[in-house]
Amino acid sequence: MSRIAVPDLANAPEASRPILDAVKAQLGVVPNLFRLVALSPYALTGFTSFSGALAKTLDVKTRERIALAVAQVNGCGYCLSAHTYLALNLAKLTPDEVANARRGGSVDTKANAAVVFADKVARDRGHVSESDLDAVRAAGFSDAQIVEIVALVAENVFTNFLNEVAATEIDFPVVDAAQPD
């Protein structure tokens, strides 16, 4: 049971409803995460704007790998469940690639550099070394893309933390955060 009451669409704050309607139009449903964030129209506006902008960065497979790695670092069952579903069904990652991402890596060389870097940023709260930066650059990522990787980590940390604080009910096929593969 959620520790913060998640409103249904009819009970969401009026200022949040147009954004929730847009989410529903895009996804066909409004996941519990969005309804939770909708409690604050300001947070929902910021979150959806940030997410929308970041959806234009990197490629969907790398974004989902990063989301999985960060969710695993933070032990967020909601986000692991949501991003496993998205990784398998939207990004078309294999189950092995999902497991690799949860362990902070990838069999794809370039994606591996991004996921390893994102995992390090999440684990060490941004305290990365010159060699960490050199490794991600050597894999072909520009400084702008490094900023995007850090932004993706931050986006996912927000949802991980909020879902853990709220104990958001998982509305995706459940993945156990304690079992990385």
XYZ file of N, CA and C in Angstrom:
543
model
N 0.842 -1.183 0.000
C 0.000 0.000 0.000
C 0.885 1.244 0.000
N 0.554 2.159 -0.860
C 1.314 3.396 -0.972
C 1.222 4.207 0.312
N 2.349 4.821 0.702
C 2.379 5.654 1.909
C 1.923 7.081 1.634
N 1.821 7.438 0.364
C 1.244 8.715 -0.050
C 0.096 8.366 -0.989
N -1.068 8.887 -0.698
C -2.253 8.550 -1.498
C -2.068 9.023 -2.939
N -2.178 8.092 -3.863
C -2.052 8.383 -5.289
C -3.451 8.669 -5.824
N -3.670 9.886 -6.326
C -5.017 10.219 -6.783
C -5.375 9.502 -8.082
N -6.661 9.271 -8.274
C -7.077 8.827 -9.602
C -7.210 10.081 -10.458
N -7.471 9.910 -11.723
C -7.489 11.057 -12.626
C -8.529 12.095 -12.215
N -9.687 11.646 -11.747
C -10.758 12.570 -11.375
C -10.415 13.389 -10.130
N -9.549 12.849 -9.270
C -9.211 13.530 -8.017
C -7.856 14.226 -8.041
N -7.173 14.184 -9.171
C -5.886 14.867 -9.286
C -6.125 16.374 -9.273
N -5.146 17.129 -8.814
C -5.305 18.585 -8.843
C -5.654 19.078 -10.250
N -6.536 20.032 -10.325
C -7.007 20.567 -11.611
C -5.846 20.973 -12.522
N -4.831 21.609 -11.960
C -3.696 22.071 -12.764
C -2.879 20.920 -13.342
N -2.988 19.734 -12.770
C -2.243 18.568 -13.265
C -3.000 17.812 -14.349
N -4.285 18.005 -14.430
C -5.096 17.178 -15.334
C -4.726 17.283 -16.801
N -4.428 18.464 -17.351
C -4.043 18.496 -18.767
C -2.777 17.682 -19.060
N -1.833 17.691 -18.143
C -0.606 16.907 -18.344
C -0.929 15.421 -18.237
N -1.750 15.050 -17.273
C -2.132 13.640 -17.139
C -2.914 13.178 -18.363
N -3.768 14.048 -18.908
C -4.501 13.709 -20.133
C -3.525 13.475 -21.291
N -2.473 14.285 -21.360
C -1.465 14.115 -22.413
C -0.706 12.799 -22.233
N -0.390 12.452 -20.982
C 0.273 11.174 -20.698
C -0.623 10.030 -21.138
N -1.906 10.128 -20.804
C -2.850 9.069 -21.182
C -2.960 8.955 -22.702
N -2.988 10.094 -23.393
C -3.067 10.068 -24.855
C -1.827 9.415 -25.468
N -0.683 9.650 -24.850
C 0.578 9.097 -25.378
C 0.741 7.626 -25.028
N 0.435 7.252 -23.791
C 0.701 5.885 -23.319
C -0.529 4.975 -23.319
N -1.704 5.566 -23.346
C -2.929 4.779 -23.246
C -3.368 4.561 -21.809
N -2.491 4.810 -20.869
C -2.766 4.711 -19.429
C -1.972 5.809 -18.727
N -2.292 6.028 -17.473
C -1.506 6.955 -16.662
C -0.909 6.144 -15.516
N 0.389 5.800 -15.625
C 1.025 5.014 -14.564
C 0.946 5.718 -13.208
N 0.995 4.923 -12.159
C 0.911 5.451 -10.800
C 1.951 6.528 -10.529
N 3.145 6.388 -11.082
C 4.184 7.398 -10.880
C 3.690 8.780 -11.288
N 3.101 8.894 -12.463
C 2.638 10.193 -12.941
C 1.516 10.738 -12.070
N 0.623 9.859 -11.632
C -0.467 10.307 -10.760
C 0.075 10.749 -9.409
N 1.121 10.092 -8.924
C 1.765 10.491 -7.673
C 2.397 11.878 -7.819
N 3.197 12.058 -8.866
C 3.852 13.349 -9.086
C 2.804 14.441 -9.294
N 1.647 14.081 -9.843
C 0.574 15.052 -10.113
C 0.044 15.718 -8.851
N 0.320 15.147 -7.683
C -0.095 15.810 -6.443
C 0.455 17.229 -6.384
N 1.613 17.444 -6.996
C 2.185 18.782 -7.127
C 2.220 19.141 -8.609
N 1.323 20.008 -9.052
C 1.360 20.412 -10.461
C 2.721 20.976 -10.875
N 3.418 21.619 -9.957
C 4.747 22.162 -10.263
C 5.747 21.033 -10.505
N 5.733 20.057 -9.637
C 6.643 18.919 -9.811
C 6.306 18.154 -11.086
N 5.017 17.982 -11.375
C 4.610 17.266 -12.582
C 5.060 18.020 -13.834
N 4.882 19.324 -13.841
C 5.314 20.133 -14.983
C 6.823 20.016 -15.180
N 7.566 20.156 -14.098
C 9.024 20.047 -14.191
C 9.461 18.671 -14.641
N 8.879 17.648 -14.048
C 9.243 16.277 -14.364
C 8.944 15.943 -15.818
N 7.739 16.255 -16.283
C 7.379 15.897 -17.658
C 8.158 16.728 -18.675
N 8.473 17.961 -18.333
C 9.297 18.779 -19.235
C 10.703 18.206 -19.331
N 11.290 17.874 -18.195
C 12.632 17.304 -18.145
C 12.656 15.959 -18.879
N 11.692 15.099 -18.587
C 11.619 13.785 -19.231
C 11.440 13.906 -20.735
N 10.568 14.825 -21.139
C 10.332 15.017 -22.563
C 11.585 15.462 -23.292
N 12.324 16.374 -22.688
C 13.572 16.837 -23.302
C 14.590 15.712 -23.361
N 14.715 14.951 -22.274
C 15.709 13.875 -22.236
C 15.354 12.713 -23.154
N 14.089 12.588 -23.529
C 13.681 11.541 -24.468
C 14.279 11.779 -25.852
N 14.819 12.969 -26.074
C 15.446 13.300 -27.361
C 16.954 13.070 -27.339
N 17.484 12.603 -26.204
C 18.923 12.391 -26.072
C 19.269 10.927 -26.326
N 20.507 10.699 -26.661
C 21.041 9.351 -26.864
C 20.048 8.520 -27.669
N 19.977 7.236 -27.415
C 19.008 6.368 -28.079
C 18.209 5.651 -27.001
N 17.042 5.157 -27.360
C 16.132 4.577 -26.370
C 16.763 3.388 -25.643
N 17.556 2.585 -26.336
C 18.174 1.430 -25.686
C 19.137 1.884 -24.586
N 19.947 2.896 -24.891
C 20.900 3.396 -23.897
C 20.162 4.073 -22.750
N 19.136 4.844 -23.050
C 18.358 5.494 -21.979
C 17.745 4.457 -21.040
N 17.209 3.386 -21.590
C 16.602 2.350 -20.743
C 17.662 1.590 -19.955
N 18.804 1.338 -20.554
C 19.897 0.691 -19.814
C 20.311 1.549 -18.619
N 20.438 2.847 -18.851
C 20.805 3.756 -17.762
C 19.733 3.744 -16.682
N 18.472 3.807 -17.076
C 17.375 3.789 -16.094
C 17.424 2.518 -15.249
N 17.701 1.390 -15.866
C 17.787 0.122 -15.137
C 18.969 0.114 -14.168
N 20.114 0.598 -14.635
C 21.297 0.628 -13.771
C 21.048 1.506 -12.551
N 20.479 2.682 -12.761
C 20.236 3.611 -11.657
C 19.175 3.059 -10.706
N 18.131 2.469 -11.235
C 17.090 1.884 -10.378
C 17.656 0.758 -9.528
N 18.572 -0.022 -10.102
C 19.197 -1.099 -9.332
C 20.072 -0.528 -8.224
N 20.865 0.498 -8.542
C 21.702 1.146 -7.526
C 20.846 1.604 -6.358
N 19.683 2.185 -6.679
C 18.817 2.746 -5.641
C 17.802 1.752 -5.083
N 17.787 0.528 -5.600
C 16.880 -0.495 -5.087
C 15.413 -0.154 -5.260
N 15.075 0.502 -6.367
C 13.690 0.919 -6.595
C 12.925 -0.125 -7.401
N 12.089 -0.869 -6.728
C 11.294 -1.908 -7.380
C 10.324 -1.356 -8.403
N 9.720 -0.195 -8.115
C 8.781 0.396 -9.081
C 9.508 0.695 -10.385
N 10.626 1.400 -10.300
C 11.348 1.807 -11.507
C 11.981 0.609 -12.215
N 12.463 -0.375 -11.470
C 12.979 -1.583 -12.117
C 11.870 -2.288 -12.883
N 10.693 -2.339 -12.303
C 9.558 -2.980 -12.973
C 9.159 -2.204 -14.217
N 9.009 -0.887 -14.088
C 8.608 -0.059 -15.225
C 9.649 -0.108 -16.335
N 10.918 0.057 -15.987
C 11.953 0.118 -17.023
C 12.311 -1.253 -17.585
N 12.089 -2.318 -16.840
C 12.238 -3.650 -17.434
C 11.174 -3.834 -18.505
N 9.946 -3.449 -18.179
C 8.860 -3.536 -19.159
C 9.187 -2.701 -20.398
N 9.604 -1.455 -20.189
C 9.931 -0.564 -21.307
C 11.141 -1.066 -22.092
N 12.143 -1.567 -21.391
C 13.341 -2.076 -22.063
C 13.001 -3.249 -22.974
N 12.170 -4.152 -22.482
C 11.810 -5.330 -23.263
C 10.839 -5.007 -24.395
N 9.867 -4.140 -24.133
C 8.778 -3.917 -25.079
C 8.934 -2.687 -25.969
N 9.597 -1.665 -25.493
C 9.792 -0.449 -26.284
C 11.186 -0.441 -26.913
N 12.208 -0.616 -26.076
C 13.590 -0.580 -26.569
C 14.002 -1.896 -27.229
N 13.238 -2.947 -26.982
C 13.507 -4.275 -27.557
C 14.856 -4.841 -27.127
N 15.238 -4.592 -25.862
C 16.423 -5.226 -25.306
C 16.088 -6.674 -24.982
N 17.083 -7.523 -25.005
C 16.885 -8.925 -24.630
C 16.868 -9.025 -23.100
N 16.323 -10.100 -22.561
C 16.388 -10.290 -21.113
C 17.829 -10.275 -20.586
N 18.777 -10.811 -21.355
C 20.181 -10.777 -20.930
C 20.697 -9.345 -20.851
N 20.308 -8.508 -21.819
C 20.736 -7.109 -21.792
C 20.110 -6.363 -20.615
N 18.867 -6.689 -20.275
C 18.232 -6.087 -19.097
C 19.038 -6.465 -17.852
N 19.388 -7.733 -17.728
C 20.180 -8.190 -16.578
C 21.543 -7.504 -16.549
N 22.182 -7.375 -17.703
C 23.479 -6.687 -17.768
C 23.346 -5.237 -17.321
N 22.322 -4.564 -17.774
C 22.113 -3.162 -17.394
C 21.910 -3.040 -15.888
N 21.172 -3.970 -15.310
C 20.962 -3.941 -13.857
C 22.267 -4.133 -13.102
N 23.226 -4.814 -13.728
C 24.548 -4.988 -13.120
C 25.497 -3.849 -13.482
N 24.983 -2.857 -14.231
C 25.791 -1.688 -14.561
C 26.651 -1.840 -15.782
N 26.206 -2.632 -16.761
C 26.993 -2.815 -17.969
C 26.143 -3.179 -19.162
N 26.816 -3.471 -20.258
C 26.159 -3.872 -21.501
C 27.162 -4.638 -22.347
N 26.671 -5.539 -23.182
C 27.547 -6.238 -24.118
C 27.892 -5.346 -25.306
N 27.093 -4.317 -25.543
C 27.384 -3.330 -26.582
C 28.466 -2.389 -26.046
N 29.586 -2.301 -26.734
C 30.748 -1.566 -26.232
C 30.443 -0.110 -25.910
N 29.808 0.594 -26.833
C 29.517 2.011 -26.601
C 28.499 2.178 -25.482
N 27.436 1.393 -25.526
C 26.426 1.467 -24.468
C 27.038 1.119 -23.116
N 27.953 0.160 -23.103
C 28.608 -0.226 -21.857
C 29.295 0.968 -21.208
N 29.990 1.765 -22.010
C 30.678 2.936 -21.459
C 29.687 3.901 -20.821
N 28.545 4.120 -21.463
C 27.530 5.026 -20.911
C 26.924 4.462 -19.630
N 26.632 3.171 -19.623
C 25.997 2.552 -18.455
C 26.979 2.469 -17.289
N 28.213 2.100 -17.557
C 29.229 2.061 -16.501
C 29.387 3.453 -15.892
N 29.443 4.475 -16.744
C 29.589 5.845 -16.269
C 28.365 6.257 -15.448
N 27.164 5.987 -15.951
C 25.937 6.341 -15.232
C 25.874 5.629 -13.882
N 26.243 4.357 -13.867
C 26.264 3.586 -12.633
C 27.220 4.227 -11.625
N 28.384 4.645 -12.096
C 29.388 5.295 -11.233
C 28.856 6.632 -10.709
N 28.230 7.430 -11.585
C 27.645 8.706 -11.165
C 26.604 8.469 -10.070
N 25.740 7.475 -10.264
C 24.694 7.190 -9.277
C 25.282 6.670 -7.964
N 26.192 5.719 -8.059
C 26.777 5.126 -6.841
C 27.596 6.132 -6.040
N 28.360 6.954 -6.764
C 29.300 7.859 -6.093
C 28.814 9.303 -6.072
N 27.530 9.483 -6.345
C 26.882 10.792 -6.276
C 27.650 11.868 -7.024
N 28.077 11.504 -8.236
C 28.734 12.454 -9.111
C 30.232 12.564 -8.953
N 30.788 11.920 -7.957
C 32.229 12.007 -7.713
C 32.962 11.020 -8.620
N 33.146 11.427 -9.879
C 33.833 10.580 -10.848
C 35.260 11.080 -11.042
N 36.101 10.231 -11.571
C 37.508 10.559 -11.783
C 37.738 10.992 -13.229
N 38.917 11.517 -13.471
C 39.325 11.845 -14.846
C 39.298 10.589 -15.713
N 39.710 9.456 -15.144
C 39.711 8.223 -15.939
C 38.289 7.778 -16.277
N 37.330 8.053 -15.402
C 35.926 7.752 -15.716
C 35.461 8.582 -16.910
N 35.804 9.872 -16.894
C 35.456 10.749 -18.018
C 36.189 10.331 -19.289
N 37.468 9.999 -19.161
C 38.247 9.564 -20.317
C 37.628 8.322 -20.952
N 37.164 7.399 -20.136
C 36.600 6.145 -20.651
C 35.324 6.394 -21.450
N 34.454 7.243 -20.942
C 33.198 7.500 -21.656
C 33.467 8.316 -22.924
N 34.437 9.218 -22.866
C 34.825 9.967 -24.077
C 35.451 9.032 -25.111
N 36.299 8.127 -24.656
C 36.973 7.188 -25.572
C 35.977 6.296 -26.301
N 34.828 6.072 -25.701
C 33.791 5.253 -26.330
C 33.011 6.040 -27.381
N 33.291 7.347 -27.477
C 32.645 8.137 -28.517
C 31.596 9.116 -28.033
N 31.499 9.323 -26.727
C 30.524 10.271 -26.198
C 31.140 11.661 -26.082
N 30.395 12.650 -26.567
C 30.835 14.044 -26.485
C 30.574 14.572 -25.074
N 31.134 15.737 -24.785
C 30.868 16.350 -23.488
C 29.375 16.662 -23.332
N 28.704 17.064 -24.419
C 27.259 17.303 -24.354
C 26.521 16.014 -23.985
N 26.946 14.902 -24.543
C 26.310 13.621 -24.216
C 26.626 13.183 -22.791
N 27.784 13.551 -22.282
C 28.095 13.265 -20.879
C 27.133 14.034 -19.980
N 26.860 15.288 -20.330
C 25.864 16.073 -19.584
C 24.508 15.368 -19.641
N 24.142 14.841 -20.802
C 22.869 14.138 -20.951
C 22.827 12.864 -20.107
N 23.932 12.134 -20.042
C 23.974 10.928 -19.204
C 23.746 11.312 -17.740
N 24.412 12.370 -17.285
C 24.220 12.813 -15.897
C 22.780 13.270 -15.689
N 22.192 13.953 -16.669
C 20.789 14.377 -16.558
C 19.860 13.170 -16.469
N 20.140 12.127 -17.246
C 19.331 10.903 -17.174
C 19.452 10.246 -15.807
N 20.655 10.243 -15.253
C 20.832 9.714 -13.898
C 19.974 10.517 -12.929
N 20.038 11.848 -13.016
C 19.272 12.698 -12.106
C 17.774 12.473 -12.243
N 17.290 12.371 -13.465
C 15.862 12.105 -13.698
C 15.452 10.806 -13.015
N 16.273 9.782 -13.185
C 15.936 8.482 -12.607
C 16.098 8.460 -11.094
N 17.058 9.184 -10.557
C 17.189 9.274 -9.100
C 15.931 9.906 -8.514
N 15.403 10.946 -9.157
C 14.161 11.575 -8.678
C 13.036 10.551 -8.590
N 12.804 9.814 -9.668
C 11.694 8.864 -9.637
C 11.975 7.711 -8.676
N 13.218 7.269 -8.595
C 13.571 6.205 -7.647
C 13.267 6.650 -6.223
N 13.759 7.823 -5.866
C 13.575 8.312 -4.503
C 12.101 8.544 -4.196
N 11.380 9.171 -5.110
C 9.961 9.441 -4.863
C 9.183 8.141 -4.697
N 9.438 7.169 -5.557
C 8.722 5.897 -5.445
C 9.065 5.151 -4.167
N 10.292 5.259 -3.712
C 10.660 4.616 -2.451
C 10.038 5.348 -1.260
N 10.044 6.679 -1.286
C 9.410 7.451 -0.214
C 7.921 7.106 -0.122
N 7.270 7.073 -1.277
C 5.819 6.854 -1.307
C 5.433 5.382 -1.219
N 6.370 4.477 -1.454
C 6.047 3.050 -1.583
C 4.945 2.881 -2.632
N 5.187 3.485 -3.794
C 4.212 3.482 -4.884
C 3.863 2.061 -5.292
N 2.576 1.796 -5.423
C 2.121 0.485 -5.876
C 2.585 0.272 -7.315
N 3.208 -0.866 -7.567
C 3.753 -1.174 -8.891
C 2.620 -1.579 -9.820
N 2.505 -0.864 -10.933
C 1.465 -1.159 -11.920
C 2.059 -1.661 -13.244
N 3.163 -2.361 -13.134
C 3.834 -3.047 -14.237
C 4.120 -4.462 -13.746
N 4.494 -5.388 -14.637
C 4.923 -6.697 -14.144
C 6.067 -6.497 -13.133
N 5.905 -7.080 -11.960
C 6.802 -6.798 -10.838
C 8.159 -7.468 -11.034
N 9.207 -6.642 -10.797
C 10.591 -7.105 -10.814
C 11.127 -6.873 -9.403
N 11.813 -7.868 -8.862
C 12.368 -7.780 -7.503
C 13.717 -7.092 -7.521
N 13.808 -5.952 -6.841
C 15.052 -5.195 -6.801
C 16.186 -5.967 -6.140
N 15.857 -6.929 -5.283
C 16.891 -7.704 -4.586
C 17.504 -8.773 -5.488
N 16.887 -9.047 -6.616
C 17.372 -10.077 -7.542
C 17.832 -9.433 -8.838
N 19.128 -9.083 -8.978
C 19.582 -8.351 -10.161
C 19.505 -9.117 -11.474
N 19.280 -10.375 -11.463
C 19.065 -11.096 -12.704
C 18.166 -12.241 -12.446
